[in-house]
């Protein structure tokens, strides 16, 4: 039996309607921005495989560092024990994160990084007997698929079956251009009740919402308002971290500092699963006590897995190389040039960009995750050997930083060609 048939027998894929989805593509190998299928056909991974492979696939430096680590120490329980890669990585992350960040808590993925932040924020107030229990989040946000992360995410078809199990959250509008004052006023109205523990947000770009972008100055103002009302702020940089927005972190565009930061995805260059939640010294201190009940009772079996930390250290080295910064700038400039050319493209609208993320909407009258055009666009790109994963009619490019100009041009060419879809399907 071939691999795809064997897959069908035993596998349940994520975010996939197994009844109607096309069979998956079997990938045998990756190199740089390319993925190779069973027949040797190469696909450009223009979405960095769910936004994680920032340095491309199978980077030899990361592979070598993992190999060294696996022969040295594969894993050790992280309660009561420590190891060099975990400490080294924490020291290094704190060097590049906002300066108020002081402690690093490890977990395994973006959702757990968010769970940890939410629990830390709630327990921070609980430990001080201060009745602050509410969380503010953006209406269209996405913070992950576990219950806490779902609770602070947009109420949507993703969360609908679990609605009654999700805790209540104070939702506010995303401060996109034109809605800034509305968002600020809503946050202030919530803050006035003095019962808000924390505000969690995706800084500058809401990924799953459809690459919805907003400006740093309004986020600064929201953070300032939170500070004035003693509301903790949690920057979910799971998608935006590690160079995506053109700077190392989206928070680097701000003057205010968040109290906590969530990281995952690009942290290991997409090679190992790792989540990180960092916090300020003030938060950490609220857990220090002779009273055992003030302990942060949270941990995962794979917390600070040494191999994942080694991968993250290798990815960190690559990230800070001048060549990577140049690549990020190069991609941003190429995106800008493409979007200027496409301004009067006709079939695309709402072209927008933050750093290496370029998004646009296929104009067929509606903007929605379930827009039927999605499957056409996805398959069209794959037929042209480009992996794009539109969110409904929203097409975006989030490439590995090693993507070449020729490869980028191929991705743009496929998007330009999507115009043909309107001719073949006039009802679109
Ligand atoms: C902003 C943000 N937070 C959290 C998550 C959840 O991360 P994970 O899929 O690793 O659980 C995602 C995933 O897309 C995300 O974009």
JSON list of N, CA and C and ligand atoms in Angstrom, two decimals, residues 15 50-52 108-114 142-146 149 201-203 205-208 236-240 262 264-265 274, ligand 1:
[
{"chain": "A", "resi": 15, "resn": "UNK", "atom": "N", "xyz": [-7.27, 20.28, 11.66]},
{"chain": "A", "resi": 15, "resn": "UNK", "atom": "CA", "xyz": [-8.02, 21.29, 10.88]},
{"chain": "A", "resi": 15, "resn": "UNK", "atom": "C", "xyz": [-8.41, 20.75, 9.51]},
{"chain": "A", "resi": 50, "resn": "UNK", "atom": "N", "xyz": [3.05, 26.29, 8.53]},
{"chain": "A", "resi": 50, "resn": "UNK", "atom": "CA", "xyz": [2.30, 26.83, 9.68]},
{"chain": "A", "resi": 50, "resn": "UNK", "atom": "C", "xyz": [3.15, 27.81, 10.51]},
{"chain": "A", "resi": 51, "resn": "UNK", "atom": "N", "xyz": [4.01, 28.57, 9.76]},
{"chain": "A", "resi": 51, "resn": "UNK", "atom": "CA", "xyz": [4.68, 29.75, 10.30]},
{"chain": "A", "resi": 51, "resn": "UNK", "atom": "C", "xyz": [5.85, 29.41, 11.23]},
{"chain": "A", "resi": 52, "resn": "UNK", "atom": "N", "xyz": [6.40, 28.20, 11.11]},
{"chain": "A", "resi": 52, "resn": "UNK", "atom": "CA", "xyz": [7.44, 27.81, 12.06]},
{"chain": "A", "resi": 52, "resn": "UNK", "atom": "C", "xyz": [8.87, 27.78, 11.49]},
{"chain": "A", "resi": 108, "resn": "UNK", "atom": "N", "xyz": [5.56, 23.39, 25.76]},
{"chain": "A", "resi": 108, "resn": "UNK", "atom": "CA", "xyz": [5.83, 22.67, 24.49]},
{"chain": "A", "resi": 108, "resn": "UNK", "atom": "C", "xyz": [5.31, 23.31, 23.20]},
{"chain": "A", "resi": 109, "resn": "UNK", "atom": "N", "xyz": [4.40, 24.26, 23.27]},
{"chain": "A", "resi": 109, "resn": "UNK", "atom": "CA", "xyz": [3.82, 24.80, 22.03]},
{"chain": "A", "resi": 109, "resn": "UNK", "atom": "C", "xyz": [3.18, 26.15, 22.31]},
{"chain": "A", "resi": 110, "resn": "UNK", "atom": "N", "xyz": [2.58, 26.74, 21.30]},
{"chain": "A", "resi": 110, "resn": "UNK", "atom": "CA", "xyz": [2.02, 28.08, 21.46]},
{"chain": "A", "resi": 110, "resn": "UNK", "atom": "C", "xyz": [0.83, 28.10, 22.42]},
{"chain": "A", "resi": 111, "resn": "UNK", "atom": "N", "xyz": [-0.02, 27.10, 22.32]},
{"chain": "A", "resi": 111, "resn": "UNK", "atom": "CA", "xyz": [-1.20, 27.06, 23.19]},
{"chain": "A", "resi": 111, "resn": "UNK", "atom": "C", "xyz": [-0.78, 26.93, 24.66]},
{"chain": "A", "resi": 112, "resn": "UNK", "atom": "N", "xyz": [0.20, 26.08, 24.93]},
{"chain": "A", "resi": 112, "resn": "UNK", "atom": "CA", "xyz": [0.62, 25.93, 26.33]},
{"chain": "A", "resi": 112, "resn": "UNK", "atom": "C", "xyz": [1.33, 27.20, 26.82]},
{"chain": "A", "resi": 113, "resn": "UNK", "atom": "N", "xyz": [2.04, 27.88, 25.93]},
{"chain": "A", "resi": 113, "resn": "UNK", "atom": "CA", "xyz": [2.69, 29.15, 26.32]},
{"chain": "A", "resi": 113, "resn": "UNK", "atom": "C", "xyz": [1.61, 30.15, 26.76]},
{"chain": "A", "resi": 114, "resn": "UNK", "atom": "N", "xyz": [0.48, 30.12, 26.06]},
{"chain": "A", "resi": 114, "resn": "UNK", "atom": "CA", "xyz": [-0.64, 31.02, 26.40]},
{"chain": "A", "resi": 114, "resn": "UNK", "atom": "C", "xyz": [-1.31, 30.57, 27.70]},
{"chain": "A", "resi": 142, "resn": "UNK", "atom": "N", "xyz": [-6.78, 34.88, 17.98]},
{"chain": "A", "resi": 142, "resn": "UNK", "atom": "CA", "xyz": [-6.59, 33.42, 18.06]},
{"chain": "A", "resi": 142, "resn": "UNK", "atom": "C", "xyz": [-5.35, 33.18, 18.91]},
{"chain": "A", "resi": 143, "resn": "UNK", "atom": "N", "xyz": [-5.53, 32.40, 19.99]},
{"chain": "A", "resi": 143, "resn": "UNK", "atom": "CA", "xyz": [-4.39, 32.15, 20.88]},
{"chain": "A", "resi": 143, "resn": "UNK", "atom": "C", "xyz": [-4.11, 30.66, 21.06]},
{"chain": "A", "resi": 144, "resn": "UNK", "atom": "N", "xyz": [-4.84, 29.80, 20.34]},
{"chain": "A", "resi": 144, "resn": "UNK", "atom": "CA", "xyz": [-4.55, 28.37, 20.45]},
{"chain": "A", "resi": 144, "resn": "UNK", "atom": "C", "xyz": [-5.79, 27.54, 20.66]},
{"chain": "A", "resi": 145, "resn": "UNK", "atom": "N", "xyz": [-5.59, 26.23, 20.83]},
{"chain": "A", "resi": 145, "resn": "UNK", "atom": "CA", "xyz": [-6.72, 25.28, 20.80]},
{"chain": "A", "resi": 145, "resn": "UNK", "atom": "C", "xyz": [-7.00, 24.59, 22.13]},
{"chain": "A", "resi": 146, "resn": "UNK", "atom": "N", "xyz": [-6.22, 24.86, 23.16]},
{"chain": "A", "resi": 146, "resn": "UNK", "atom": "CA", "xyz": [-6.56, 24.30, 24.47]},
{"chain": "A", "resi": 146, "resn": "UNK", "atom": "C", "xyz": [-7.65, 25.19, 25.08]},
{"chain": "A", "resi": 149, "resn": "UNK", "atom": "N", "xyz": [-6.78, 28.84, 26.08]},
{"chain": "A", "resi": 149, "resn": "UNK", "atom": "CA", "xyz": [-6.42, 29.59, 24.85]},
{"chain": "A", "resi": 149, "resn": "UNK", "atom": "C", "xyz": [-7.66, 29.80, 23.98]},
{"chain": "A", "resi": 201, "resn": "UNK", "atom": "N", "xyz": [-3.01, 39.90, 23.90]},
{"chain": "A", "resi": 201, "resn": "UNK", "atom": "CA", "xyz": [-3.14, 40.43, 22.53]},
{"chain": "A", "resi": 201, "resn": "UNK", "atom": "C", "xyz": [-2.06, 39.85, 21.62]},
{"chain": "A", "resi": 202, "resn": "UNK", "atom": "N", "xyz": [-2.40, 39.76, 20.34]},
{"chain": "A", "resi": 202, "resn": "UNK", "atom": "CA", "xyz": [-1.40, 39.47, 19.30]},
{"chain": "A", "resi": 202, "resn": "UNK", "atom": "C", "xyz": [-0.88, 40.83, 18.83]},
{"chain": "A", "resi": 203, "resn": "UNK", "atom": "N", "xyz": [0.39, 41.13, 19.07]},
{"chain": "A", "resi": 203, "resn": "UNK", "atom": "CA", "xyz": [0.88, 42.47, 18.74]},
{"chain": "A", "resi": 203, "resn": "UNK", "atom": "C", "xyz": [1.02, 42.71, 17.23]},
{"chain": "A", "resi": 205, "resn": "UNK", "atom": "N", "xyz": [-0.12, 42.08, 14.40]},
{"chain": "A", "resi": 205, "resn": "UNK", "atom": "CA", "xyz": [-0.74, 41.23, 13.37]},
{"chain": "A", "resi": 205, "resn": "UNK", "atom": "C", "xyz": [-1.54, 40.11, 14.03]},
{"chain": "A", "resi": 206, "resn": "UNK", "atom": "N", "xyz": [-2.83, 40.04, 13.72]},
{"chain": "A", "resi": 206, "resn": "UNK", "atom": "CA", "xyz": [-3.64, 38.90, 14.18]},
{"chain": "A", "resi": 206, "resn": "UNK", "atom": "C", "xyz": [-3.62, 37.88, 13.04]},
{"chain": "A", "resi": 207, "resn": "UNK", "atom": "N", "xyz": [-2.88, 36.79, 13.26]},
{"chain": "A", "resi": 207, "resn": "UNK", "atom": "CA", "xyz": [-2.60, 35.85, 12.19]},
{"chain": "A", "resi": 207, "resn": "UNK", "atom": "C", "xyz": [-3.83, 35.11, 11.71]},
{"chain": "A", "resi": 208, "resn": "UNK", "atom": "N", "xyz": [-4.37, 34.25, 12.56]},
{"chain": "A", "resi": 208, "resn": "UNK", "atom": "CA", "xyz": [-5.47, 33.38, 12.13]},
{"chain": "A", "resi": 208, "resn": "UNK", "atom": "C", "xyz": [-6.72, 34.18, 11.78]},
{"chain": "A", "resi": 236, "resn": "UNK", "atom": "N", "xyz": [1.18, 37.97, 23.00]},
{"chain": "A", "resi": 236, "resn": "UNK", "atom": "CA", "xyz": [1.28, 36.65, 22.39]},
{"chain": "A", "resi": 236, "resn": "UNK", "atom": "C", "xyz": [2.08, 36.80, 21.09]},
{"chain": "A", "resi": 237, "resn": "UNK", "atom": "N", "xyz": [3.39, 36.56, 21.21]},
{"chain": "A", "resi": 237, "resn": "UNK", "atom": "CA", "xyz": [4.30, 36.68, 20.05]},
{"chain": "A", "resi": 237, "resn": "UNK", "atom": "C", "xyz": [4.56, 35.32, 19.41]},
{"chain": "A", "resi": 238, "resn": "UNK", "atom": "N", "xyz": [3.63, 34.39, 19.61]},
{"chain": "A", "resi": 238, "resn": "UNK", "atom": "CA", "xyz": [3.83, 33.04, 19.07]},
{"chain": "A", "resi": 238, "resn": "UNK", "atom": "C", "xyz": [4.04, 33.09, 17.56]},
{"chain": "A", "resi": 239, "resn": "UNK", "atom": "N", "xyz": [3.25, 33.90, 16.87]},
{"chain": "A", "resi": 239, "resn": "UNK", "atom": "CA", "xyz": [3.42, 34.02, 15.42]},
{"chain": "A", "resi": 239, "resn": "UNK", "atom": "C", "xyz": [4.39, 35.15, 15.05]},
{"chain": "A", "resi": 240, "resn": "UNK", "atom": "N", "xyz": [4.29, 36.28, 15.76]},
{"chain": "A", "resi": 240, "resn": "UNK", "atom": "CA", "xyz": [5.04, 37.48, 15.35]},
{"chain": "A", "resi": 240, "resn": "UNK", "atom": "C", "xyz": [6.52, 37.45, 15.76]},
{"chain": "A", "resi": 262, "resn": "UNK", "atom": "N", "xyz": [4.57, 35.47, 25.23]},
{"chain": "A", "resi": 262, "resn": "UNK", "atom": "CA", "xyz": [4.44, 34.05, 24.84]},
{"chain": "A", "resi": 262, "resn": "UNK", "atom": "C", "xyz": [5.17, 33.82, 23.53]},
{"chain": "A", "resi": 264, "resn": "UNK", "atom": "N", "xyz": [6.68, 30.67, 20.64]},
{"chain": "A", "resi": 264, "resn": "UNK", "atom": "CA", "xyz": [6.76, 29.27, 20.18]},
{"chain": "A", "resi": 264, "resn": "UNK", "atom": "C", "xyz": [7.11, 29.31, 18.69]},
{"chain": "A", "resi": 265, "resn": "UNK", "atom": "N", "xyz": [6.44, 28.54, 17.87]},
{"chain": "A", "resi": 265, "resn": "UNK", "atom": "CA", "xyz": [6.62, 28.51, 16.41]},
{"chain": "A", "resi": 265, "resn": "UNK", "atom": "C", "xyz": [8.09, 28.67, 15.98]},
{"chain": "A", "resi": 274, "resn": "UNK", "atom": "N", "xyz": [8.49, 23.57, 21.08]},
{"chain": "A", "resi": 274, "resn": "UNK", "atom": "CA", "xyz": [8.91, 24.28, 22.30]},
{"chain": "A", "resi": 274, "resn": "UNK", "atom": "C", "xyz": [8.04, 25.51, 22.50]},
{"chain": "B", "resi": 1, "resn": "LIG", "atom": "C1", "xyz": [-0.81, 34.04, 18.00]},
{"chain": "B", "resi": 1, "resn": "LIG", "atom": "C2", "xyz": [-0.88, 32.57, 18.26]},
{"chain": "B", "resi": 1, "resn": "LIG", "atom": "N1", "xyz": [-0.91, 32.13, 19.52]},
{"chain": "B", "resi": 1, "resn": "LIG", "atom": "C3", "xyz": [-0.96, 30.82, 19.81]},
{"chain": "B", "resi": 1, "resn": "LIG", "atom": "C4", "xyz": [-1.00, 29.87, 18.81]},
{"chain": "B", "resi": 1, "resn": "LIG", "atom": "C5", "xyz": [-1.08, 28.42, 19.15]},
{"chain": "B", "resi": 1, "resn": "LIG", "atom": "O1", "xyz": [0.13, 27.80, 18.88]},
{"chain": "B", "resi": 1, "resn": "LIG", "atom": "P1", "xyz": [0.22, 26.21, 18.72]},
{"chain": "B", "resi": 1, "resn": "LIG", "atom": "O2", "xyz": [-0.43, 25.88, 17.42]},
{"chain": "B", "resi": 1, "resn": "LIG", "atom": "O3", "xyz": [1.68, 25.92, 18.74]},
{"chain": "B", "resi": 1, "resn": "LIG", "atom": "O4", "xyz": [-0.50, 25.61, 19.89]},
{"chain": "B", "resi": 1, "resn": "LIG", "atom": "C6", "xyz": [-0.97, 30.28, 17.48]},
{"chain": "B", "resi": 1, "resn": "LIG", "atom": "C7", "xyz": [-1.02, 29.29, 16.38]},
{"chain": "B", "resi": 1, "resn": "LIG", "atom": "O5", "xyz": [-1.24, 29.59, 15.24]},
{"chain": "B", "resi": 1, "resn": "LIG", "atom": "C8", "xyz": [-0.92, 31.67, 17.19]},
{"chain": "B", "resi": 1, "resn": "LIG", "atom": "O6", "xyz": [-0.91, 32.12, 15.93]}
]
